[in-house]
């Protein structure tokens, strides 16, 4: 919201209260009231007095920010869950909790933008290969968690880990907050399910030239799907898996697929979809694959179990700096203006951690990093 | 004058003065969300293992008080101010308060109280925007000692020594000096 001082004049006139009398009754000078009218936000106790005196809600003296500062475009839903207004409202609500943090981020930086002339499969492959190349991934290697997090950092994405309320039936969603690319990730997400949605949202975020305040068109969704899929499963890997299983009986195929899934921690559904795309003659029951994925999830931990299971604040801070360095740097830079509770809220702290202790370790880490930097430059 | 006590302050004081919320002479109050935080934060289970013994002692403001016109208006003012982006004069950054912080602040303003919080940013906000005084837990203890609501004893002294074990924040020097004057005991807390 923005302060709208001119409303004082209008409301006072409506209520037949002169500005001089208003100033006297609030206990400020006439000049102070003029300053408010001209754009200075009153102190809290004066605003409260103003509301009481003019019998108005505070909103009467503010206006909505015309420029959209936070956008939460309609995002990919989980399985068969339908996107609904409540889900959207909750996502926006979550993004709004970060409003002031990003508003206060005085960061100018160079970030890459994915620009394509046509949203074709060939271009999706080209973009995927280019990004994989920047990560130094060989053509037959599946992307792992470390490279995934590195990619998000490279694309200028702030990664925020939160436990989503039940109404947000999504693994991840993208939001643009004061021009910053932010991807929210549900910490309950199983690692098997994490890669694809995260890559998908990352591609959305990096398609900066697409108007995405409301909903993406189907073609854009499909392009992001394809690019994400090619980043996760490069053609050589898909070919390798296909060659390994193609002539085997179904039981052996399943066994081999399970082994690939376990080794590289990815779901089979996405992989099989890619194999079918690359080798149209290949056949396997999707229902069966979904069943195997369900069983696989039981053996692979959720994101919170993998990254944030420790109740030691030191471990939490270390894990966060590794998983989301951009976001942690931003939080650290503003830590002195956040209350302990707000810090806990922004970091999505589980009740097993005390925000005050986490703050102490963030400060300690910053001091250490500064010290290391100073030593490196002999300062 | 009444004091709205925040979580940190309560955890430091409730063992020393278990009647701080039930005996009106102490003049303390808190909000239901703070009480909930005390008993629902898992981390507090190990940090303050004794906390459940004081369940009956921590009595928050009633629903009626939390829904009074003054409370609602104060809360609305706080939300509006924060969403417009108010700069903290000390840090030169936007004040960024959580929902519960906003409620603590609203409870303080609506009841025309002072606040006792160990959270610097919340104290800054209340002081800068509403000229509300923050009194440290040790400062509050000094007031009670001066008003003879407490007589200092060994058990209380042990509780106070525990503040250091629990990594509670350092108390203002003037309050430390006053405490030693009030009790004739050396201050052995943070």
Coordinates of C-alpha atoms in Angstrom, one line a residue:
Chain A
X1 CA 0.0 0.0 0.0
X2 CA 1.0 3.6 -0.5
X3 CA 0.4 6.5 1.8
X4 CA -2.2 8.8 0.4
X5 CA -1.9 12.0 2.4
X6 CA -4.4 13.9 0.3
X7 CA -7.2 11.8 1.6
X8 CA -6.8 13.6 5.0
X9 CA -8.0 16.8 3.3
X10 CA -10.9 15.1 1.7
X11 CA -12.0 13.1 4.7
X12 CA -11.7 16.1 7.1
X13 CA -13.8 18.2 4.7
X14 CA -16.4 15.5 4.5
X15 CA -16.5 15.3 8.3
X16 CA -16.5 19.1 8.6
X17 CA -13.3 19.2 10.6
X18 CA -10.9 22.0 9.8
X19 CA -7.2 21.1 9.4
X20 CA -6.3 23.6 12.1
X21 CA -8.7 21.9 14.5
X22 CA -7.4 18.5 13.4
X23 CA -3.8 19.5 14.2
X24 CA -4.8 20.9 17.6
X25 CA -6.8 17.8 18.6
X26 CA -4.0 15.4 17.6
X27 CA -1.4 17.6 19.3
X28 CA 0.7 18.5 16.3
X29 CA 1.4 21.7 14.4
X30 CA -0.6 22.7 11.4
X31 CA 2.7 22.3 9.4
X32 CA 2.9 18.7 10.4
X33 CA -0.6 18.0 9.0
X34 CA 0.5 19.7 5.8
X35 CA 3.5 17.4 5.7
X36 CA 1.2 14.4 6.0
X37 CA -1.0 15.7 3.2
X38 CA 2.1 16.3 1.1
X39 CA 3.3 12.7 1.4
X40 CA 5.0 12.2 4.8
X41 CA 3.6 9.1 6.6
X42 CA 2.5 10.1 10.2
X43 CA 4.0 8.3 13.1
X44 CA 1.9 5.4 14.3
X45 CA 0.3 7.2 17.3
X46 CA -0.6 10.2 15.1
X47 CA -2.2 7.9 12.5
X48 CA -4.2 6.2 15.2
X49 CA -5.3 9.6 16.6
X50 CA -6.3 10.6 13.0
X51 CA -8.4 7.5 12.5
X52 CA -10.1 8.0 15.9
X53 CA -10.8 11.6 15.3
X54 CA -12.1 11.2 11.8
X55 CA -13.8 7.9 12.6
X56 CA -12.1 6.2 9.6
X57 CA -10.2 3.0 9.1
X58 CA -6.5 3.5 8.3
X59 CA -7.0 2.1 4.8
X60 CA -8.8 5.4 4.1
X61 CA -5.5 7.1 4.1
X62 CA -3.6 4.6 1.9
X63 CA -4.0 3.5 -1.7
X64 CA -3.1 0.3 -3.4
X65 CA 0.2 0.1 -5.2
X66 CA -0.8 0.5 -8.8
X67 CA 2.3 -1.1 -10.1
X68 CA 2.0 -4.8 -9.4
X69 CA 4.8 -5.6 -7.0
X70 CA 4.0 -9.3 -6.4
X71 CA 2.8 -11.7 -9.0
X72 CA 1.9 -15.3 -8.6
X73 CA 1.1 -16.7 -12.0
X74 CA -1.2 -19.7 -12.2
X75 CA 1.2 -22.5 -11.5
X76 CA 1.5 -26.2 -12.2
X77 CA -0.8 -28.2 -10.1
X78 CA 0.1 -31.4 -8.4
X79 CA -1.3 -34.6 -10.0
X80 CA -5.0 -34.2 -10.6
X81 CA -5.5 -31.3 -8.1
X82 CA -7.2 -28.4 -9.8
X83 CA -6.0 -24.8 -9.5
X84 CA -8.6 -22.9 -7.5
X85 CA -9.0 -19.4 -6.2
X86 CA -8.1 -20.5 -2.6
X87 CA -4.9 -22.0 -3.8
X88 CA -4.0 -18.9 -5.6
X89 CA -4.9 -16.7 -2.7
X90 CA -2.8 -18.7 -0.3
X91 CA 0.2 -18.7 -2.7
X92 CA -0.1 -14.9 -3.0
X93 CA -0.4 -14.7 0.8
X94 CA 2.8 -16.6 1.2
X95 CA 4.6 -14.5 -1.3
X96 CA 3.3 -11.3 0.5
X97 CA 5.2 -12.4 3.6
X98 CA 8.4 -11.7 1.7
X99 CA 7.1 -8.3 0.4
X100 CA 9.3 -6.1 2.6
X101 CA 12.3 -8.3 2.4
X102 CA 12.4 -7.9 -1.4
X103 CA 11.3 -4.3 -1.3
X104 CA 14.3 -3.6 0.8
X105 CA 16.7 -5.6 -1.5
X106 CA 19.0 -3.0 -3.0
X107 CA 20.3 -5.3 -5.5
X108 CA 21.2 -4.6 -9.1
X109 CA 22.5 -7.6 -10.9
X110 CA 22.9 -9.2 -14.3
X111 CA 20.5 -12.1 -14.7
X112 CA 20.1 -14.3 -17.8
X113 CA 16.9 -14.4 -19.7
X114 CA 15.7 -17.3 -21.9
X115 CA 14.6 -15.8 -25.2
X116 CA 13.3 -18.0 -28.0
X117 CA 11.8 -17.1 -31.3
X118 CA 9.5 -20.1 -31.3
X119 CA 8.6 -22.4 -28.5
X120 CA 9.5 -25.6 -30.3
X121 CA 10.9 -28.8 -29.1
X122 CA 14.2 -28.1 -30.8
X123 CA 14.5 -24.8 -29.0
X124 CA 13.7 -26.5 -25.7
X125 CA 16.5 -29.0 -26.3
X126 CA 18.9 -26.1 -27.3
X127 CA 18.1 -24.1 -24.2
X128 CA 18.4 -27.2 -22.0
X129 CA 21.7 -28.2 -23.4
X130 CA 23.0 -24.6 -23.1
X131 CA 22.1 -24.5 -19.4
X132 CA 23.5 -28.0 -18.8
X133 CA 26.7 -26.9 -20.5
X134 CA 27.0 -23.9 -18.2
X135 CA 26.8 -26.3 -15.3
X136 CA 29.5 -28.5 -16.7
X137 CA 27.2 -31.5 -16.9
X138 CA 28.2 -34.2 -19.4
X139 CA 25.7 -35.2 -22.0
X140 CA 24.8 -38.5 -20.4
X141 CA 24.5 -37.2 -16.8
X142 CA 21.2 -36.7 -14.9
X143 CA 21.1 -33.5 -13.0
X144 CA 21.6 -34.0 -9.2
X145 CA 20.5 -31.8 -6.3
X146 CA 23.8 -29.9 -6.2
X147 CA 23.7 -29.0 -9.8
X148 CA 20.0 -28.1 -9.6
X149 CA 20.7 -25.7 -6.8
X150 CA 23.7 -24.3 -8.7
X151 CA 21.5 -23.8 -11.8
X152 CA 18.9 -21.8 -9.8
X153 CA 21.6 -19.6 -8.4
X154 CA 23.0 -19.1 -11.9
X155 CA 19.6 -18.0 -13.1
X156 CA 19.3 -15.4 -10.4
X157 CA 16.5 -17.3 -8.6
X158 CA 15.8 -16.9 -4.9
X159 CA 14.8 -20.3 -3.6
X160 CA 12.5 -20.3 -0.6
X161 CA 11.8 -23.4 1.3
X162 CA 8.4 -23.5 3.1
X163 CA 6.0 -26.1 4.3
X164 CA 2.9 -25.3 2.1
X165 CA -0.5 -25.3 3.6
X166 CA -2.7 -28.2 2.4
X167 CA -4.6 -25.8 0.2
X168 CA -1.5 -25.2 -2.0
X169 CA -1.5 -28.4 -3.9
X170 CA 1.8 -27.8 -5.6
X171 CA 5.5 -28.9 -5.2
X172 CA 6.7 -25.4 -6.1
X173 CA 5.5 -22.1 -7.5
X174 CA 7.1 -19.1 -9.0
X175 CA 6.5 -15.5 -7.9
X176 CA 8.0 -12.2 -9.0
X177 CA 8.4 -10.0 -6.0
X178 CA 9.6 -6.4 -6.7
X179 CA 11.3 -7.7 -9.9
X180 CA 13.1 -10.5 -8.2
X181 CA 12.7 -14.1 -9.3
X182 CA 11.5 -16.2 -6.4
X183 CA 10.6 -19.9 -6.4
X184 CA 8.8 -21.3 -3.4
X185 CA 9.4 -25.0 -2.7
X186 CA 7.3 -27.2 -0.5
X187 CA 9.6 -28.8 2.0
X188 CA 7.3 -31.8 2.2
X189 CA 8.1 -32.7 -1.4
X190 CA 9.8 -36.0 -1.9
X191 CA 13.2 -35.7 -3.7
X192 CA 11.9 -37.9 -6.4
X193 CA 9.2 -35.3 -7.2
X194 CA 11.4 -32.2 -6.7
X195 CA 13.5 -31.9 -9.8
X196 CA 11.0 -31.5 -12.6
X197 CA 8.7 -28.9 -11.0
X198 CA 11.6 -26.9 -9.7
X199 CA 13.2 -26.9 -13.2
X200 CA 9.8 -26.1 -14.7
X201 CA 9.3 -23.1 -12.4
X202 CA 12.9 -22.0 -12.9
X203 CA 12.3 -21.8 -16.7
X204 CA 9.1 -19.8 -16.1
X205 CA 11.1 -17.4 -13.9
X206 CA 13.8 -17.0 -16.5
X207 CA 11.3 -16.3 -19.3
X208 CA 11.3 -12.7 -18.2
X209 CA 9.9 -11.2 -21.3
X210 CA 6.7 -13.2 -21.1
X211 CA 3.8 -11.4 -19.6
X212 CA 3.0 -13.7 -16.7
X213 CA 1.0 -11.8 -14.1
X214 CA -2.0 -14.0 -14.5
X215 CA -1.9 -17.3 -16.3
X216 CA 0.5 -18.9 -18.7
X217 CA -0.8 -20.0 -22.1
X218 CA -0.6 -23.7 -22.7
X219 CA 2.2 -23.3 -25.3
X220 CA 4.3 -21.6 -22.7
X221 CA 3.6 -24.4 -20.1
X222 CA 4.6 -27.0 -22.7
X223 CA 7.8 -25.2 -23.6
X224 CA 8.8 -25.0 -19.9
X225 CA 7.9 -28.7 -19.5
X226 CA 10.0 -29.7 -22.4
X227 CA 13.0 -27.6 -21.4
X228 CA 12.8 -28.8 -17.8
X229 CA 12.5 -32.4 -19.0
X230 CA 15.6 -32.1 -21.3
X231 CA 17.6 -30.5 -18.5
X232 CA 16.7 -33.3 -16.2
X233 CA 17.1 -36.2 -18.6
X234 CA 19.6 -35.5 -21.5
X235 CA 19.1 -37.4 -24.7
X236 CA 22.2 -39.6 -24.1
X237 CA 20.9 -40.7 -20.7
X238 CA 17.5 -41.5 -22.1
X239 CA 19.1 -43.5 -24.9
X240 CA 21.3 -45.3 -22.4
X241 CA 18.3 -46.3 -20.3
X242 CA 16.4 -47.3 -23.4
X243 CA 19.2 -49.5 -24.7
X244 CA 19.6 -51.2 -21.4
X245 CA 16.0 -52.2 -21.0
X246 CA 14.6 -52.4 -24.5
X247 CA 15.0 -56.2 -25.1
X248 CA 14.4 -57.3 -21.5
X249 CA 11.2 -59.0 -20.2
X250 CA 8.9 -56.6 -18.3
X251 CA 10.1 -57.8 -14.8
X252 CA 13.7 -57.1 -15.7
X253 CA 12.8 -53.8 -17.3
X254 CA 11.1 -52.7 -14.0
X255 CA 14.1 -53.9 -12.0
X256 CA 16.6 -51.9 -14.1
X257 CA 14.4 -48.8 -14.1
X258 CA 14.1 -49.0 -10.4
X259 CA 17.9 -49.2 -10.2
X260 CA 18.3 -46.1 -12.4
X261 CA 15.7 -44.3 -10.2
X262 CA 17.4 -45.2 -7.0
X263 CA 20.9 -44.4 -8.2
X264 CA 20.1 -41.0 -9.7
X265 CA 17.1 -40.1 -7.4
X266 CA 14.5 -39.3 -10.1
X267 CA 11.0 -40.4 -10.7
X268 CA 10.4 -43.0 -13.4
X269 CA 7.3 -41.3 -14.8
X270 CA 9.2 -38.4 -16.3
X271 CA 12.0 -40.7 -17.6
X272 CA 9.6 -43.1 -19.3
X273 CA 7.7 -40.2 -20.8
X274 CA 11.0 -39.1 -22.3
X275 CA 11.9 -42.6 -23.5
X276 CA 8.5 -42.8 -25.3
X277 CA 9.1 -39.4 -26.9
X278 CA 12.5 -40.4 -28.1
X279 CA 11.7 -43.9 -29.0
X280 CA 8.0 -44.0 -30.0
X281 CA 8.0 -47.8 -30.4
X282 CA 8.8 -48.3 -26.7
X283 CA 5.9 -49.5 -24.7
X284 CA 5.3 -49.8 -20.9
X285 CA 2.3 -49.3 -18.7
X286 CA 2.2 -45.8 -17.3
X287 CA 0.0 -47.0 -14.5
X288 CA 2.7 -49.5 -13.5
X289 CA 5.4 -46.9 -13.6
X290 CA 3.3 -44.6 -11.3
X291 CA 2.9 -47.5 -8.9
X292 CA 6.7 -48.0 -8.8
X293 CA 7.2 -44.3 -8.2
X294 CA 4.9 -44.5 -5.3
X295 CA 6.9 -47.3 -3.8
X296 CA 10.1 -45.5 -4.6
X297 CA 9.0 -42.4 -2.7
X298 CA 9.0 -44.5 0.5
X299 CA 12.7 -45.1 0.2
X300 CA 13.7 -41.6 -0.8
X301 CA 13.4 -38.8 1.8
X302 CA 11.5 -35.6 1.5
X303 CA 13.3 -32.4 1.1
X304 CA 12.9 -31.4 4.7
X305 CA 14.3 -34.8 5.8
X306 CA 17.3 -34.5 3.5
X307 CA 18.2 -30.9 4.2
X308 CA 16.5 -29.7 7.4
X309 CA 16.1 -32.7 9.7
X310 CA 18.6 -31.6 12.3
X311 CA 17.4 -29.6 15.2
X312 CA 20.8 -28.0 15.6
X313 CA 20.5 -24.4 14.4
X314 CA 24.1 -24.6 13.1
X315 CA 23.2 -27.4 10.7
X316 CA 20.1 -25.6 9.6
X317 CA 22.0 -22.4 8.8
X318 CA 24.8 -24.3 6.9
X319 CA 22.2 -26.3 5.0
X320 CA 20.3 -23.1 4.0
X321 CA 23.4 -21.3 2.9
X322 CA 24.2 -24.3 0.7
X323 CA 20.7 -24.8 -0.7
X324 CA 19.7 -21.2 -1.1
X325 CA 22.8 -18.9 -1.0
X326 CA 21.1 -15.9 -2.7
X327 CA 18.1 -15.9 -0.4
X328 CA 20.3 -16.4 2.7
X329 CA 22.5 -13.5 1.7
X330 CA 19.5 -11.3 1.4
X331 CA 18.1 -12.4 4.7
X332 CA 21.4 -11.9 6.4
X333 CA 21.8 -8.4 5.0
X334 CA 18.4 -7.5 6.5
X335 CA 18.6 -9.6 9.7
X336 CA 19.0 -6.5 11.9
X337 CA 15.6 -5.2 10.8
X338 CA 13.7 -8.5 11.2
X339 CA 12.1 -9.6 14.5
X340 CA 13.0 -13.1 15.6
X341 CA 9.6 -14.3 14.7
X342 CA 9.7 -12.7 11.3
X343 CA 13.1 -14.3 10.7
X344 CA 11.6 -17.7 11.7
X345 CA 8.7 -17.1 9.3
X346 CA 10.9 -16.1 6.4
X347 CA 13.1 -19.2 6.9
X348 CA 10.1 -21.4 7.4
X349 CA 11.5 -22.6 10.7
X350 CA 10.0 -25.6 12.1
X351 CA 9.0 -25.4 15.8
X352 CA 12.1 -27.5 16.6
X353 CA 14.3 -24.5 16.0
X354 CA 14.6 -21.3 17.9
X355 CA 14.8 -18.3 15.7
X356 CA 17.0 -16.4 18.1
X357 CA 19.6 -19.2 18.0
X358 CA 19.4 -19.4 14.2
X359 CA 19.9 -15.6 14.1
X360 CA 23.0 -16.0 16.3
X361 CA 24.5 -18.6 13.9
X362 CA 23.7 -16.5 10.8
X363 CA 25.6 -13.6 12.4
X364 CA 28.4 -15.8 13.4
X365 CA 28.6 -17.2 9.8
X366 CA 28.7 -13.7 8.4
X367 CA 31.5 -12.7 10.8
X368 CA 33.5 -15.8 9.8
X369 CA 32.9 -15.2 6.1
X370 CA 34.0 -11.6 6.5
X371 CA 37.1 -12.8 8.3
X372 CA 38.0 -15.3 5.6
X373 CA 37.6 -12.6 3.0
X374 CA 39.8 -10.2 5.0
X375 CA 42.4 -13.0 5.4
X376 CA 42.3 -13.8 1.7
X377 CA 43.1 -10.2 0.8
X378 CA 45.5 -9.7 3.8
X379 CA 43.3 -6.9 5.0
Chain B
X1 CA 1.3 1.0 34.4
X2 CA 0.5 -2.4 32.7
X3 CA 3.1 -4.3 30.8
X4 CA 2.5 -6.5 27.8
X5 CA 5.1 -9.3 28.1
X6 CA 6.5 -11.1 25.0
X7 CA 7.7 -14.7 25.0
X8 CA 11.4 -14.1 25.9
X9 CA 10.5 -11.9 28.8
X10 CA 8.0 -14.4 30.1
X11 CA 10.4 -17.3 30.0
X12 CA 12.9 -15.3 31.9
X13 CA 10.5 -14.1 34.6
X14 CA 7.7 -16.6 35.2
X15 CA 9.7 -18.8 37.5
X16 CA 10.8 -15.9 39.6
X17 CA 7.3 -14.4 39.8
X18 CA 4.8 -17.1 38.9
X19 CA 2.0 -14.7 39.8
X20 CA 3.0 -12.1 37.3
X21 CA -0.2 -12.6 35.3
X22 CA -2.6 -13.6 38.0
X23 CA -1.8 -11.0 40.7
X24 CA -2.9 -7.6 39.4
X25 CA -0.2 -5.8 41.4
X26 CA 2.4 -7.1 38.9
X27 CA 0.4 -5.5 36.1
X28 CA 1.4 -8.0 33.5
X29 CA -0.5 -9.2 30.5
X30 CA 0.2 -11.1 27.3
X31 CA -1.7 -12.2 24.2
X32 CA -3.0 -15.7 23.4
X33 CA -0.6 -16.2 20.5
X34 CA 2.4 -15.7 22.8
X35 CA 1.1 -18.2 25.2
X36 CA 0.5 -20.6 22.4
X37 CA 4.1 -20.1 21.2
X38 CA 5.5 -20.9 24.6
X39 CA 3.7 -24.2 24.8
X40 CA 3.9 -25.2 21.2
X41 CA 7.4 -24.5 20.2
X42 CA 9.2 -27.8 20.2
X43 CA 12.6 -26.2 20.8
X44 CA 11.3 -24.8 24.1
X45 CA 10.7 -28.3 25.4
X46 CA 14.4 -28.8 25.8
X47 CA 15.4 -25.2 26.4
X48 CA 12.7 -24.6 29.1
X49 CA 11.8 -28.1 30.3
X50 CA 9.9 -26.6 33.3
X51 CA 7.5 -24.5 31.2
X52 CA 4.5 -26.8 31.5
X53 CA 4.4 -26.3 35.2
X54 CA 3.4 -22.7 34.6
X55 CA 0.6 -23.4 32.2
X56 CA -2.0 -22.1 34.7
X57 CA 0.1 -19.1 35.5
X58 CA 0.4 -17.6 32.0
X59 CA -3.1 -16.1 31.5
X60 CA -3.5 -14.2 28.3
X61 CA -5.8 -11.3 27.5
X62 CA -9.4 -12.5 26.9
X63 CA -11.0 -12.9 23.6
X64 CA -13.1 -9.8 24.4
X65 CA -10.0 -7.8 25.0
X66 CA -8.4 -9.1 21.8
X67 CA -11.5 -8.2 19.8
X68 CA -12.1 -4.7 21.3
X69 CA -12.5 -1.8 19.0
X70 CA -9.2 -0.4 20.3
X71 CA -7.3 -3.6 19.5
X72 CA -8.8 -3.9 16.0
X73 CA -8.1 -0.3 15.2
X74 CA -4.5 -0.5 16.5
X75 CA -3.9 -3.7 14.6
X76 CA -5.2 -2.1 11.4
X77 CA -3.0 0.9 11.8
X78 CA 0.1 -1.3 12.3
X79 CA -0.7 -3.4 9.2
X80 CA -1.2 -0.3 7.1
X81 CA 2.0 1.4 8.3
X82 CA 4.1 -1.7 7.8
X83 CA 2.7 -2.4 4.3
X84 CA 3.6 1.1 3.3
X85 CA 7.2 0.5 4.4
X86 CA 8.3 2.3 7.5
X87 CA 12.1 2.7 7.9
X88 CA 13.6 1.8 11.2
X89 CA 15.7 4.8 12.2
X90 CA 18.3 2.7 13.9
X91 CA 19.0 0.2 11.0
X92 CA 17.8 2.4 8.1
X93 CA 15.8 -0.7 6.8
X94 CA 12.1 -1.4 6.6
X95 CA 10.5 -2.6 9.8
X96 CA 9.6 -6.2 9.1
X97 CA 7.3 -7.8 11.8
X98 CA 5.6 -11.1 11.8
X99 CA 1.8 -11.5 12.4
X100 CA 2.3 -12.4 16.1
X101 CA 4.7 -9.4 16.5
X102 CA 2.0 -7.2 15.1
X103 CA -0.5 -8.6 17.6
X104 CA 1.9 -8.0 20.5
X105 CA 2.3 -4.4 19.3
X106 CA -1.5 -3.9 18.9
X107 CA -2.1 -5.4 22.4
X108 CA 0.4 -2.9 23.8
X109 CA -1.0 0.1 22.0
X110 CA -4.7 -0.7 22.5
X111 CA -4.2 -1.2 26.3
X112 CA -1.9 1.8 26.6
X113 CA 0.7 -0.3 28.1
X114 CA 4.5 -0.5 28.0
X115 CA 6.1 -3.6 26.5
X116 CA 8.6 -6.1 27.8
X117 CA 10.3 -7.7 24.8
X118 CA 13.8 -8.9 24.2
X119 CA 13.3 -8.4 20.5
X120 CA 15.1 -5.2 19.5
X121 CA 13.2 -4.6 16.3
X122 CA 9.8 -4.9 17.9
X123 CA 10.9 -2.6 20.7
X124 CA 12.3 -0.2 18.0
X125 CA 9.0 -0.2 16.2
X126 CA 6.9 0.5 19.2
X127 CA 9.2 3.2 20.5
X128 CA 9.6 5.0 17.1
X129 CA 6.0 4.8 16.0
X130 CA 4.1 4.9 19.2
X131 CA 6.6 6.3 21.8
X132 CA 6.0 3.1 23.8
X133 CA 8.6 2.3 26.4
X134 CA 10.3 -1.1 26.4
X135 CA 11.3 -2.4 29.8
X136 CA 13.8 -5.2 30.0
X137 CA 13.0 -8.4 32.0
X138 CA 15.6 -7.3 34.6
X139 CA 14.0 -3.8 34.6
X140 CA 10.6 -5.3 35.3
X141 CA 12.2 -7.4 38.1
X142 CA 13.6 -4.2 39.6
X143 CA 10.2 -2.5 39.5
X144 CA 8.7 -5.5 41.4
X145 CA 11.5 -5.5 43.9
X146 CA 11.1 -1.8 44.5
X147 CA 7.4 -2.2 45.0
X148 CA 8.1 -5.0 47.4
X149 CA 6.1 -7.5 45.4
X150 CA 9.1 -9.9 45.6
X151 CA 11.6 -10.6 48.3
X152 CA 14.8 -11.8 46.7
X153 CA 15.9 -15.3 47.8
X154 CA 18.3 -18.0 46.8
X155 CA 15.9 -19.9 44.6
X156 CA 15.1 -16.8 42.6
X157 CA 18.9 -16.2 42.3
X158 CA 19.3 -19.6 40.8
X159 CA 16.6 -18.9 38.3
X160 CA 18.4 -15.7 37.3
X161 CA 21.7 -17.5 36.9
X162 CA 19.9 -19.8 34.5
X163 CA 19.4 -16.9 32.1
X164 CA 23.0 -17.3 31.1
X165 CA 22.7 -21.0 30.6
X166 CA 19.7 -20.4 28.4
X167 CA 21.6 -17.8 26.3
X168 CA 19.2 -15.1 27.2
X169 CA 20.1 -11.6 25.9
X170 CA 22.3 -9.3 27.9
X171 CA 20.4 -6.9 30.2
X172 CA 20.9 -3.1 30.2
X173 CA 23.8 -2.0 32.4
X174 CA 21.7 0.5 34.4
X175 CA 19.2 -2.3 35.2
X176 CA 22.1 -4.6 36.4
X177 CA 23.4 -1.8 38.6
X178 CA 19.9 -1.2 40.0
X179 CA 19.3 -4.9 40.6
X180 CA 22.5 -5.1 42.7
X181 CA 21.4 -2.1 44.7
X182 CA 17.9 -3.6 45.2
X183 CA 19.0 -7.1 46.3
X184 CA 22.5 -6.6 47.6
X185 CA 23.4 -9.6 45.5
X186 CA 25.9 -9.6 42.6
X187 CA 24.2 -9.9 39.3
X188 CA 25.1 -13.2 37.8
X189 CA 23.0 -13.2 34.7
X190 CA 23.8 -12.2 31.1

